[in-house]
Coordinates of C-alpha atoms and ligand atoms in Angstrom, one line a residue:
M121 CA 47.8 -32.1 -62.4
A122 CA 47.2 -29.4 -65.0
Q123 CA 46.8 -32.0 -67.7
G124 CA 44.3 -34.8 -67.2
K125 CA 42.4 -33.1 -64.5
F126 CA 38.8 -32.0 -64.7
Y127 CA 37.0 -29.8 -62.1
I128 CA 33.3 -29.2 -62.7
T129 CA 30.9 -27.3 -60.6
T130 CA 27.1 -26.8 -60.4
P131 CA 25.4 -23.8 -58.9
I132 CA 25.0 -24.1 -55.2
Y133 CA 21.2 -24.2 -54.6
Y134 CA 19.2 -22.0 -52.3
V135 CA 18.7 -23.9 -49.1
N136 CA 15.2 -22.5 -48.7
D137 CA 14.0 -24.5 -51.7
R138 CA 13.0 -28.1 -52.0
P139 CA 15.0 -29.9 -54.6
H140 CA 13.2 -30.1 -58.0
I141 CA 13.9 -31.2 -61.5
G142 CA 15.9 -28.1 -62.3
H143 CA 18.4 -28.7 -59.6
V144 CA 18.5 -32.4 -60.3
Y145 CA 19.1 -31.7 -64.0
T146 CA 22.1 -29.5 -63.6
T147 CA 23.7 -31.8 -61.0
T148 CA 22.9 -34.9 -63.1
V149 CA 24.5 -33.4 -66.2
A150 CA 27.6 -32.4 -64.2
D151 CA 27.7 -36.0 -62.9
V152 CA 27.5 -37.4 -66.5
L153 CA 30.5 -35.2 -67.5
A154 CA 32.4 -36.0 -64.3
R155 CA 31.9 -39.8 -64.9
Y156 CA 33.0 -39.4 -68.5
H157 CA 36.2 -37.7 -67.5
R158 CA 36.8 -40.2 -64.6
M159 CA 36.4 -43.1 -67.0
R160 CA 39.1 -41.5 -69.2
G161 CA 41.4 -41.8 -66.2
E162 CA 41.5 -38.1 -65.4
A163 CA 41.7 -36.7 -61.8
V164 CA 38.2 -35.4 -61.4
F165 CA 36.6 -33.1 -58.9
S166 CA 32.9 -32.6 -59.1
L167 CA 31.2 -30.2 -56.8
T168 CA 27.7 -29.3 -55.9
G169 CA 26.2 -27.8 -52.7
T170 CA 23.9 -25.3 -51.0
D171 CA 23.8 -21.5 -50.8
E172 CA 22.6 -20.7 -47.3
H173 CA 23.1 -17.1 -46.3
A174 CA 20.0 -15.6 -47.9
A175 CA 18.1 -13.4 -45.5
K176 CA 15.0 -15.4 -46.4
V177 CA 16.5 -18.4 -44.5
V178 CA 16.3 -16.4 -41.3
D179 CA 12.6 -15.7 -41.8
A180 CA 11.8 -19.3 -42.8
A181 CA 13.6 -20.7 -39.8
A182 CA 11.9 -18.2 -37.4
E183 CA 8.5 -19.2 -38.8
R184 CA 9.3 -22.8 -37.7
G185 CA 10.8 -21.9 -34.4
L186 CA 14.3 -23.0 -35.6
T187 CA 17.6 -21.3 -35.8
P188 CA 18.8 -20.5 -39.3
L189 CA 21.4 -23.2 -39.1
Q190 CA 18.9 -25.9 -37.9
W191 CA 16.7 -25.0 -40.9
A192 CA 19.6 -25.0 -43.3
D193 CA 20.9 -28.3 -41.9
R194 CA 17.5 -29.9 -42.7
N195 CA 17.2 -28.6 -46.2
A196 CA 20.9 -29.1 -47.1
A197 CA 20.4 -32.7 -46.1
A198 CA 17.4 -33.0 -48.4
F199 CA 19.6 -31.9 -51.3
Q200 CA 22.3 -34.3 -50.4
E201 CA 19.9 -37.2 -50.0
T202 CA 18.2 -36.4 -53.3
F203 CA 21.5 -36.3 -55.3
K204 CA 22.7 -39.5 -53.6
K205 CA 19.4 -41.3 -54.4
L206 CA 19.7 -40.2 -58.0
G207 CA 23.1 -41.7 -58.5
V208 CA 25.2 -38.5 -58.4
D209 CA 28.7 -39.4 -57.5
N210 CA 30.0 -35.9 -56.5
D211 CA 33.4 -35.5 -54.8
D212 CA 32.2 -32.9 -52.3
F213 CA 29.2 -31.0 -51.2
I214 CA 29.9 -27.4 -50.1
R215 CA 27.6 -25.6 -47.7
T216 CA 28.3 -21.9 -47.4
S217 CA 27.6 -22.0 -43.7
Q218 CA 30.6 -24.2 -43.2
D219 CA 33.7 -22.6 -41.5
R220 CA 36.0 -23.8 -44.3
H221 CA 34.1 -21.5 -46.6
K222 CA 33.4 -18.6 -44.4
T223 CA 37.0 -18.0 -43.3
R224 CA 38.3 -18.1 -46.9
V225 CA 35.6 -15.7 -48.1
Q226 CA 36.7 -13.2 -45.5
A227 CA 40.2 -13.6 -46.7
Y228 CA 39.2 -13.0 -50.3
V229 CA 37.2 -9.9 -49.5
R230 CA 40.0 -8.5 -47.3
K231 CA 42.3 -8.8 -50.2
L232 CA 39.9 -7.0 -52.5
I233 CA 39.6 -4.2 -49.9
D234 CA 43.4 -4.0 -49.8
T235 CA 43.8 -3.8 -53.6
G236 CA 41.1 -1.0 -53.7
D237 CA 38.7 -3.2 -55.7
V238 CA 36.2 -3.1 -52.9
Y239 CA 35.3 0.3 -51.3
L240 CA 32.7 1.7 -49.0
G241 CA 30.1 3.8 -50.8
E242 CA 26.4 4.6 -50.8
Y243 CA 23.7 2.8 -52.8
A244 CA 20.2 3.7 -53.6
G245 CA 18.1 1.3 -55.7
W246 CA 15.1 -0.9 -56.3
Y247 CA 15.4 -4.0 -54.2
D248 CA 13.6 -7.3 -54.9
A249 CA 13.4 -8.8 -51.5
G250 CA 12.2 -12.2 -52.8
Q251 CA 15.2 -12.5 -55.1
E252 CA 17.6 -10.7 -52.8
E253 CA 18.8 -8.5 -55.7
Y254 CA 18.7 -4.9 -56.8
L255 CA 17.2 -4.2 -60.2
A256 CA 18.5 -1.6 -62.6
E257 CA 16.2 1.5 -62.9
S258 CA 15.3 0.5 -66.5
K259 CA 14.3 -3.0 -65.5
A260 CA 12.4 -1.8 -62.4
K261 CA 10.4 0.5 -64.6
E262 CA 9.8 -2.1 -67.2
Y263 CA 8.1 -4.3 -64.6
D264 CA 6.2 -1.4 -63.1
Y265 CA 8.3 -1.4 -60.0
K266 CA 7.2 -4.9 -59.1
S267 CA 9.2 -8.1 -58.8
P268 CA 9.5 -9.8 -62.2
F269 CA 9.5 -13.0 -60.2
N270 CA 6.6 -12.8 -57.7
G271 CA 4.9 -9.5 -58.6
K272 CA 5.5 -8.0 -55.1
P273 CA 6.3 -4.3 -55.0
L274 CA 10.0 -3.4 -55.2
V275 CA 11.4 -1.6 -52.2
R276 CA 13.4 1.7 -52.6
K277 CA 16.5 1.3 -50.5
T278 CA 19.4 3.5 -49.7
E279 CA 22.3 2.1 -47.8
K280 CA 26.0 2.4 -47.1
N281 CA 27.5 -0.6 -48.8
Y282 CA 30.8 -2.0 -49.9
F283 CA 31.1 -2.0 -53.6
F284 CA 33.1 -4.0 -56.1
K285 CA 34.7 -1.9 -58.9
L286 CA 33.2 -3.9 -61.7
S287 CA 33.4 -0.9 -64.0
R288 CA 37.2 -1.3 -63.9
Y289 CA 37.0 -4.6 -65.7
S290 CA 34.9 -3.9 -68.7
D291 CA 37.7 -3.9 -71.2
A292 CA 39.4 -6.9 -69.7
L293 CA 36.1 -8.8 -69.8
L294 CA 35.5 -7.9 -73.4
K295 CA 39.0 -9.0 -74.3
L296 CA 38.5 -12.3 -72.4
L297 CA 35.3 -13.0 -74.3
E298 CA 37.0 -12.2 -77.6
E299 CA 40.2 -14.1 -77.0
R300 CA 38.6 -17.1 -75.5
P301 CA 35.4 -17.6 -77.5
T302 CA 34.4 -20.7 -75.6
F303 CA 34.7 -19.0 -72.2
V304 CA 30.9 -18.6 -72.3
Q305 CA 28.9 -21.2 -74.1
P306 CA 26.6 -21.6 -76.0
D307 CA 27.6 -18.9 -78.5
A308 CA 24.3 -17.1 -78.3
R309 CA 24.7 -16.7 -74.6
R310 CA 28.2 -15.3 -75.1
N311 CA 26.9 -12.7 -77.5
E312 CA 24.2 -11.6 -75.0
V313 CA 26.9 -11.1 -72.4
I314 CA 29.1 -9.1 -74.7
G315 CA 26.1 -7.0 -75.7
R316 CA 25.3 -6.2 -72.0
I317 CA 28.9 -5.4 -71.1
R318 CA 29.1 -3.0 -74.0
E319 CA 26.1 -1.1 -72.6
G320 CA 28.4 -0.3 -69.6
L321 CA 29.2 -1.8 -66.3
N322 CA 28.4 -0.2 -62.9
D323 CA 30.1 -1.0 -59.7
V324 CA 28.2 -3.6 -57.7
P325 CA 27.2 -3.6 -54.0
I326 CA 28.7 -6.6 -52.3
S327 CA 27.4 -6.2 -48.8
R328 CA 24.3 -5.4 -46.8
Q329 CA 24.1 -3.6 -43.5
A330 CA 23.9 -5.9 -40.5
S331 CA 22.9 -3.5 -37.8
G332 CA 19.4 -4.0 -36.3
D333 CA 18.9 -6.7 -38.8
A334 CA 17.7 -10.1 -37.6
A335 CA 19.8 -11.5 -40.4
A336 CA 22.9 -9.9 -39.0
A337 CA 24.2 -13.0 -37.3
W338 CA 23.5 -15.1 -40.4
G339 CA 26.0 -14.5 -43.1
I340 CA 29.7 -13.7 -43.5
K341 CA 30.8 -10.4 -41.9
V342 CA 32.8 -8.0 -44.0
P343 CA 36.3 -8.3 -42.5
G344 CA 37.2 -5.3 -40.3
D345 CA 33.6 -4.0 -40.4
E346 CA 31.2 -6.0 -38.3
G347 CA 28.3 -3.7 -39.4
H348 CA 28.2 -5.3 -42.8
V349 CA 27.4 -8.8 -44.1
I350 CA 28.8 -9.9 -47.4
Y351 CA 26.0 -10.1 -50.0
V352 CA 24.8 -13.6 -50.5
W353 CA 25.7 -13.8 -54.2
I354 CA 29.3 -12.8 -53.6
D355 CA 29.6 -15.2 -50.7
A356 CA 28.1 -17.9 -53.0
L357 CA 30.3 -17.4 -56.0
F358 CA 33.4 -17.9 -53.9
N359 CA 32.4 -21.5 -53.1
Y360 CA 34.0 -22.7 -56.3
L361 CA 37.4 -21.4 -55.1
S362 CA 37.0 -21.9 -51.3
T363 CA 36.3 -25.6 -51.7
V364 CA 39.6 -26.4 -53.4
D365 CA 41.7 -23.7 -51.7
D366 CA 43.9 -26.0 -49.7
D367 CA 47.1 -27.9 -50.3
A368 CA 45.4 -31.2 -51.2
R369 CA 43.1 -29.7 -53.7
R370 CA 44.7 -26.6 -55.0
A371 CA 45.8 -28.3 -58.2
F372 CA 42.2 -28.7 -59.3
W373 CA 41.9 -24.9 -59.8
P374 CA 41.0 -23.4 -62.2
A375 CA 37.6 -25.1 -62.6
N376 CA 37.3 -26.5 -66.1
V377 CA 33.5 -25.9 -66.3
H378 CA 31.0 -23.9 -64.3
L379 CA 27.7 -25.4 -65.3
V380 CA 24.8 -23.1 -64.7
A381 CA 21.4 -22.1 -66.3
K382 CA 20.8 -19.0 -68.2
D383 CA 19.1 -17.3 -65.1
I384 CA 22.4 -16.8 -63.3
L385 CA 24.8 -16.4 -66.3
W386 CA 25.6 -12.7 -65.6
F387 CA 27.0 -13.5 -62.1
H388 CA 29.2 -16.2 -63.5
A389 CA 30.2 -14.7 -66.8
V390 CA 30.9 -11.2 -65.6
I391 CA 31.0 -10.6 -61.9
W392 CA 32.9 -13.8 -61.0
P393 CA 35.7 -13.5 -63.6
A394 CA 36.1 -9.8 -62.7
M395 CA 36.5 -10.7 -59.1
L396 CA 39.1 -13.3 -59.9
M397 CA 40.9 -10.8 -62.1
A398 CA 41.0 -8.4 -59.2
L399 CA 42.4 -11.2 -57.0
K400 CA 44.9 -12.1 -59.7
I401 CA 43.6 -15.7 -59.7
E402 CA 43.5 -17.8 -62.8
L403 CA 40.2 -17.8 -64.6
P404 CA 38.0 -20.9 -65.0
G405 CA 37.9 -22.6 -68.4
Q406 CA 34.3 -22.2 -69.2
V407 CA 30.9 -21.0 -68.0
Y408 CA 28.3 -23.1 -69.7
A409 CA 24.7 -21.8 -69.4
H410 CA 21.9 -24.3 -70.3
S411 CA 18.3 -23.4 -70.7
F412 CA 15.3 -24.4 -68.6
W413 CA 13.0 -27.3 -68.2
I414 CA 9.4 -26.3 -68.5
S415 CA 6.6 -28.5 -67.5
D416 CA 3.7 -29.5 -69.8
G417 CA 4.4 -26.5 -72.0
Q418 CA 4.6 -23.9 -69.3
K419 CA 7.2 -22.3 -67.1
M420 CA 7.4 -24.2 -63.8
S421 CA 6.2 -22.0 -61.0
K422 CA 5.0 -22.2 -57.5
S423 CA 1.7 -20.5 -58.3
L424 CA 1.0 -22.9 -61.2
G425 CA 2.0 -25.9 -59.0
N426 CA 3.5 -27.6 -62.0
F427 CA 7.0 -28.1 -60.6
I428 CA 8.4 -31.5 -61.3
D429 CA 9.1 -32.0 -57.6
L430 CA 10.7 -34.7 -55.6
E431 CA 7.5 -36.7 -55.4
R432 CA 7.1 -36.8 -59.1
I433 CA 10.8 -37.5 -59.6
D434 CA 10.5 -40.5 -57.3
K435 CA 7.5 -41.8 -59.2
Y436 CA 9.4 -41.8 -62.5
V437 CA 12.3 -43.6 -60.8
E438 CA 10.0 -46.2 -59.3
T439 CA 8.2 -46.8 -62.6
F440 CA 11.1 -46.6 -65.1
G441 CA 14.2 -46.9 -63.1
L442 CA 16.9 -44.4 -62.2
D443 CA 18.9 -44.9 -65.4
A444 CA 15.8 -44.1 -67.5
L445 CA 15.4 -40.8 -65.7
R446 CA 19.1 -40.0 -66.2
Y447 CA 18.8 -40.9 -69.8
F448 CA 15.8 -38.7 -70.4
L449 CA 17.3 -35.8 -68.6
A450 CA 20.6 -36.1 -70.5
N451 CA 19.2 -36.9 -73.9
N452 CA 16.2 -34.5 -73.9
G453 CA 17.4 -31.8 -71.7
P454 CA 17.9 -28.1 -72.5
M455 CA 21.7 -27.9 -73.0
G456 CA 21.2 -25.6 -76.0
T457 CA 19.4 -22.3 -76.1
T458 CA 15.8 -23.5 -76.2
D459 CA 13.8 -24.8 -73.2
S460 CA 12.8 -28.5 -72.9
D461 CA 9.4 -29.7 -72.0
F462 CA 9.1 -32.3 -69.3
A463 CA 6.0 -34.2 -70.3
E464 CA 5.1 -37.7 -69.3
S465 CA 4.1 -38.7 -72.8
K466 CA 7.5 -37.7 -74.1
F467 CA 9.2 -39.6 -71.3
I468 CA 7.3 -42.8 -72.2
E469 CA 8.0 -42.4 -75.9
V470 CA 11.8 -42.0 -75.3
Y471 CA 11.8 -44.8 -72.8
N472 CA 10.0 -47.2 -75.1
T473 CA 11.7 -46.4 -78.4
E474 CA 15.3 -45.8 -77.3
L475 CA 15.8 -47.8 -74.1
A476 CA 13.3 -50.7 -74.3
N477 CA 13.2 -51.2 -78.1
T478 CA 16.6 -50.1 -79.3
L479 CA 19.1 -50.7 -76.5
G480 CA 17.2 -53.3 -74.5
N481 CA 15.9 -55.4 -77.4
C482 CA 19.2 -55.4 -79.3
S483 CA 21.2 -56.5 -76.2
N484 CA 18.6 -59.2 -75.4
R485 CA 18.7 -60.5 -79.0
V486 CA 22.5 -60.8 -79.0
T487 CA 22.8 -62.4 -75.6
N488 CA 19.8 -64.7 -76.1
M489 CA 20.9 -65.9 -79.5
T490 CA 24.4 -66.6 -78.2
S491 CA 23.0 -68.4 -75.3
R492 CA 20.8 -70.6 -77.5
Y493 CA 23.0 -71.3 -80.5
F494 CA 26.4 -71.4 -78.8
E495 CA 25.6 -72.8 -75.3
G496 CA 26.2 -69.4 -73.7
K497 CA 29.7 -69.0 -75.0
L498 CA 30.8 -66.2 -77.3
P499 CA 31.5 -67.7 -80.7
A500 CA 34.6 -67.2 -82.7
K501 CA 34.8 -64.2 -85.1
G502 CA 34.2 -66.6 -88.0
P503 CA 34.1 -66.0 -91.7
H504 CA 33.2 -62.7 -93.3
V505 CA 29.4 -62.0 -93.4
A506 CA 27.9 -59.0 -95.2
A507 CA 29.6 -55.9 -93.9
S508 CA 30.9 -57.4 -90.7
E509 CA 34.4 -56.0 -91.0
K510 CA 32.9 -52.5 -91.1
F511 CA 31.9 -52.7 -87.5
A512 CA 35.4 -52.0 -86.2
T513 CA 35.4 -48.7 -88.1
A514 CA 31.8 -47.9 -87.1
A515 CA 32.8 -48.4 -83.5
S516 CA 35.9 -46.2 -83.7
D517 CA 33.9 -43.5 -85.6
A518 CA 31.2 -43.6 -82.9
T519 CA 33.8 -43.2 -80.2
A520 CA 35.5 -40.3 -81.9
K521 CA 32.1 -38.6 -82.4
Y522 CA 31.1 -39.3 -78.8
V523 CA 34.4 -37.8 -77.5
R524 CA 34.0 -34.7 -79.6
A525 CA 30.5 -34.2 -78.4
M526 CA 31.3 -34.8 -74.7
E527 CA 34.2 -32.3 -74.9
R528 CA 31.8 -29.7 -76.1
L529 CA 29.1 -30.7 -73.5
H530 CA 26.8 -31.7 -76.3
I531 CA 25.6 -34.7 -74.3
S532 CA 22.7 -35.7 -76.4
D533 CA 24.9 -35.9 -79.5
A534 CA 27.3 -38.1 -77.5
I535 CA 24.4 -40.3 -76.6
G536 CA 23.3 -40.3 -80.2
A537 CA 26.7 -41.6 -81.3
A538 CA 26.5 -44.5 -79.0
M539 CA 22.9 -45.3 -79.9
D540 CA 23.8 -45.2 -83.6
L541 CA 26.2 -48.0 -83.0
V542 CA 23.4 -50.0 -81.3
R543 CA 21.1 -49.2 -84.2
A544 CA 23.8 -50.5 -86.6
V545 CA 23.9 -53.8 -84.8
D546 CA 20.1 -54.0 -85.0
S547 CA 20.1 -53.4 -88.7
Y548 CA 23.0 -55.8 -89.2
I549 CA 20.9 -58.5 -87.5
E550 CA 17.9 -57.6 -89.6
Q551 CA 19.9 -57.8 -92.8
T552 CA 21.8 -61.0 -92.0
Q553 CA 19.0 -62.9 -90.1
P554 CA 21.1 -65.1 -87.9
Y555 CA 17.9 -66.7 -86.5
K556 CA 17.2 -68.1 -89.9
L557 CA 20.8 -69.0 -90.8
Q558 CA 21.3 -71.1 -87.6
K559 CA 18.8 -73.6 -88.9
D560 CA 21.5 -74.9 -91.3
P561 CA 24.4 -76.3 -89.2
A562 CA 26.8 -75.5 -92.0
K563 CA 26.0 -71.8 -91.5
L564 CA 26.7 -71.7 -87.8
P565 CA 30.2 -70.1 -88.2
E566 CA 28.5 -67.3 -90.1
V567 CA 26.0 -66.9 -87.2
G568 CA 29.0 -66.8 -85.0
T569 CA 30.5 -63.9 -87.0
I570 CA 27.2 -61.9 -86.7
L571 CA 26.9 -62.5 -82.9
Y572 CA 30.5 -61.8 -82.2
H573 CA 30.4 -58.5 -84.0
G574 CA 27.1 -57.6 -82.4
A575 CA 28.4 -58.4 -78.9
E576 CA 31.6 -56.4 -79.5
A577 CA 29.8 -53.3 -80.8
L578 CA 27.3 -53.5 -77.9
R579 CA 30.2 -53.8 -75.4
I580 CA 31.7 -50.5 -76.8
A581 CA 28.2 -48.8 -76.8
A582 CA 27.9 -49.9 -73.1
V583 CA 31.2 -48.2 -72.2
L584 CA 30.1 -45.0 -74.1
L585 CA 26.7 -45.0 -72.4
W586 CA 28.1 -45.7 -68.9
P587 CA 28.3 -42.0 -67.7
V588 CA 24.5 -41.6 -68.5
I589 CA 23.2 -45.0 -67.4
P590 CA 25.8 -46.4 -65.1
A591 CA 23.8 -49.3 -63.6
K592 CA 22.4 -50.6 -66.8
A593 CA 25.7 -50.2 -68.7
E594 CA 27.5 -52.2 -65.9
E595 CA 24.8 -54.9 -66.2
L596 CA 25.2 -55.1 -69.9
L597 CA 29.0 -55.4 -69.5
R598 CA 28.5 -58.2 -67.0
R599 CA 26.2 -60.0 -69.4
L600 CA 28.9 -59.7 -72.1
G601 CA 31.5 -61.3 -69.8
R602 CA 33.2 -58.0 -68.9
G603 CA 32.4 -58.1 -65.1
D604 CA 35.9 -56.8 -64.2
D605 CA 35.3 -53.7 -66.3
A606 CA 31.9 -53.2 -64.7
A607 CA 33.4 -53.6 -61.2
K608 CA 36.1 -51.0 -62.0
L609 CA 33.5 -48.5 -63.2
A610 CA 31.3 -49.1 -60.2
D611 CA 34.4 -48.1 -58.1
H612 CA 34.0 -44.4 -58.4
G613 CA 34.4 -44.5 -62.2
K614 CA 37.8 -46.1 -62.6
G615 CA 38.2 -46.9 -66.2
D616 CA 40.4 -47.5 -69.1
F617 CA 38.5 -45.7 -71.8
A618 CA 41.3 -45.9 -74.5
A619 CA 41.6 -49.7 -74.1
W620 CA 38.0 -50.4 -73.7
T621 CA 36.9 -48.6 -76.9
Q622 CA 39.3 -50.6 -79.0
W623 CA 37.7 -53.2 -81.2
G624 CA 38.3 -56.9 -80.4
L625 CA 38.5 -57.1 -76.6
L626 CA 35.9 -59.8 -76.3
Q627 CA 37.4 -63.2 -76.3
P628 CA 35.7 -66.1 -78.0
G629 CA 34.6 -68.6 -75.5
T630 CA 33.6 -66.0 -72.9
P631 CA 30.4 -66.9 -71.1
I632 CA 27.5 -64.7 -72.2
T633 CA 24.6 -64.4 -69.9
Q634 CA 21.0 -64.5 -71.0
A635 CA 18.7 -62.6 -68.6
Q636 CA 15.6 -60.5 -68.1
P637 CA 15.1 -57.6 -70.5
L638 CA 17.5 -54.8 -69.7
F639 CA 14.6 -52.3 -70.0
P640 CA 11.2 -53.9 -70.0
R641 CA 8.7 -52.2 -72.3
Y642 CA 6.4 -49.9 -70.5
Q643 CA 2.7 -50.4 -71.0
P644 CA 0.6 -47.5 -69.6
P645 CA -2.0 -48.8 -67.2
K646 CA -5.4 -49.1 -68.9
P647 CA -8.0 -46.7 -67.5
A648 CA -10.3 -48.5 -65.1
Ligands
LIG778 N1 22.0 -19.9 -55.2 C1 22.0 -19.4 -56.5 C2 23.2 -19.9 -57.3 C3 24.5 -19.5 -56.7 S1 25.8 -20.2 -57.6 C4 27.2 -19.5 -57.0 C5 20.7 -19.9 -57.2 N2 20.2 -21.0 -56.7 S2 18.9 -21.7 -57.3 O1 18.5 -22.7 -56.3 O2 17.9 -20.8 -57.7 O3 19.4 -22.6 -58.5 C6 19.4 -22.0 -59.8 C7 19.9 -23.1 -60.7 O4 19.0 -24.3 -60.6 C8 19.8 -22.8 -62.2 O5 20.9 -22.0 -62.6 C9 19.8 -24.2 -62.8 O6 21.1 -24.7 -62.7 C10 18.9 -24.9 -61.9 N3 17.5 -24.7 -62.3 C11 16.5 -24.2 -61.6 N4 15.3 -24.2 -62.3 C12 15.6 -24.8 -63.5 C13 14.8 -25.3 -64.5 N5 13.5 -25.1 -64.6 N6 15.4 -25.9 -65.6 C14 16.7 -26.2 -65.5 N7 17.5 -25.8 -64.5 C15 17.0 -25.0 -63.6 O7 20.4 -19.4 -58.2

C-alpha cells in the first residue's frame, strides 16, 4: 500500500470542550484533503477523535454527578455528531478511553522503559493546572508565574515522574529537519522549531502520580507501576499510531500528514518524532501547522464570549448551506502563518461574489442557455469560435495547478485554480455573446461551440471543487449529465480523477438540466 495510500490525522480534541470553529476547521481541511486523495483512487485513511484523559475531565464529571466516562461519552458524541453534520467523511474516530488505544499505549511505554528511553526521576516545576502542562522557568517568569491562558497562579510542584529522554534526540531531530525540509510546514514554523531545538532539549516528564488522586482511575497506568498515570499528552500523541496498529490497517502507517495548529506544534514536531525514533518506528511524512481563526478581529476566548460556537456554525449552515461554510473555511482559512478573521461581512462577500455570482451564475447561464436554445441537449462541439480551442489547455493547466497546490496543502490556491477556470468560461461567454448570436439561426452551430466548451470546462471545475463543496459539485455534475460520476463520488469519494479531468468527456446529445440557482444570491435582511 506504500504507494497510492494517504493517511491524514487531525489533533484529537479535548473532550471537556464543546466543538467550535477551530476544531471544525482542522477537521474540515483534513476532510477536503482526504476527499481529494480518495477521488484520485488512493487508499485513504482519515482520522479524528477525542483526547479524554485530562484530569479536568474528572472534575467536570464530578460537578455534574457523572463518572468521567459518562461525561466523556456525552461530549465525544457531540464532536462526532458535529463532524457528521458538517459533511466530514472520516474513516475512524478514536477516543483515548477506548481499550484498543489504552492497551497499545501501555505496550509502547513498556518498550520505551525497556530501551531506557523512559526512566523514573524527580521533577520540580511550574504547573499550569488549566492547561495540564509544566512551564519552563523562563516562560513562568515572563508571565509573572501566572497561566498565560487563564491568568490563574501557576503551582510549584515536585513529584517523582517517569521521564522521556528527549535530550538524547536533539541531533537526530535537527538532522531530520534539515534532511527533510517539508517534515514541518510551513517553512516559518519549521525554522521556529529548529531555533528552539538549538536552545537545548530537556527530558520531559511523561507521567503524573496516581496515588491519592481522584484522577488516578482515569487515565492509562504506567505499565508495571500502578502509582503513575501516563501524562495526557503522551497518551494522546500515540493515538495516531494505536488506531492503525493492527493487521488490517498497519499498511497505512506512517501517517502522511499530521494536521495541527501552531499551538501544539512542539508536541508534534519534536516530542512525537523523538518517541517514534526511540521506538524505531518509521516517522510520519509531515507535520503541518496552520494558524488560528480569530473572531471579528480578536482572539477567540471564553471570557470575550466571541467563540464561533456550534450555534453560530449552525446558523451559517442554515442560511448559506453546508457547502458554503466548507468553501469559506477552505478558501479563507489560516493555512499559512497569519491568522484569519471569521467575520460575517467577509462570509457574505465571499458567498455572493464567488459562489452565487461566479460559480452559481456561470453554471446557470450554461445550463439554461443549453436548455433554451438546444431543447435541453448538449450541442455538438461545432465550428471554431474565438478562443474555443484554448479551453482544453486551460482546463489541463488548471488541473495541474490544482494538483500542485493540493499536494502542498495550499487549499485556497487549489480552489483558485478551479475558480479561474469558471471565470474563464464567464469571460468567454461575455466575449462571444451566445445570447445574441442565437437570434440568427445560421449562427446556432457557433452557439453550440460556446456552450459545449462552457459545459465541459464547468464539468472539470466541478470535479476539482468536489472535495470542498461535495453536494453542490455533485449537483452540478448531475445537471451536466454526469450523474454516474456524481453517484460514484457520493459513495465515499470513489473517483477516477485522471479520466474525469480529461477534456472532451461530455457527449453531444446528453440531456442538460435547467434548475434553480446552484447558490442563490444572499440579500441581508433589511433592518426593521
Ligand atoms: N488534545 C490536544 C491535542 C492532542 S493531539 C495528539 C488539544 N486539543 S484542543 O481541543 O485544544 O485542540 C487544539 C486544536 O484545535 C488546534 O491545534 C487546532 O487544530 C484546533 N483549533 C483550536 N482553536 C483554533 C482556532 N481558533 N483556529 C484554528 N484552529 C484551532 O490541543
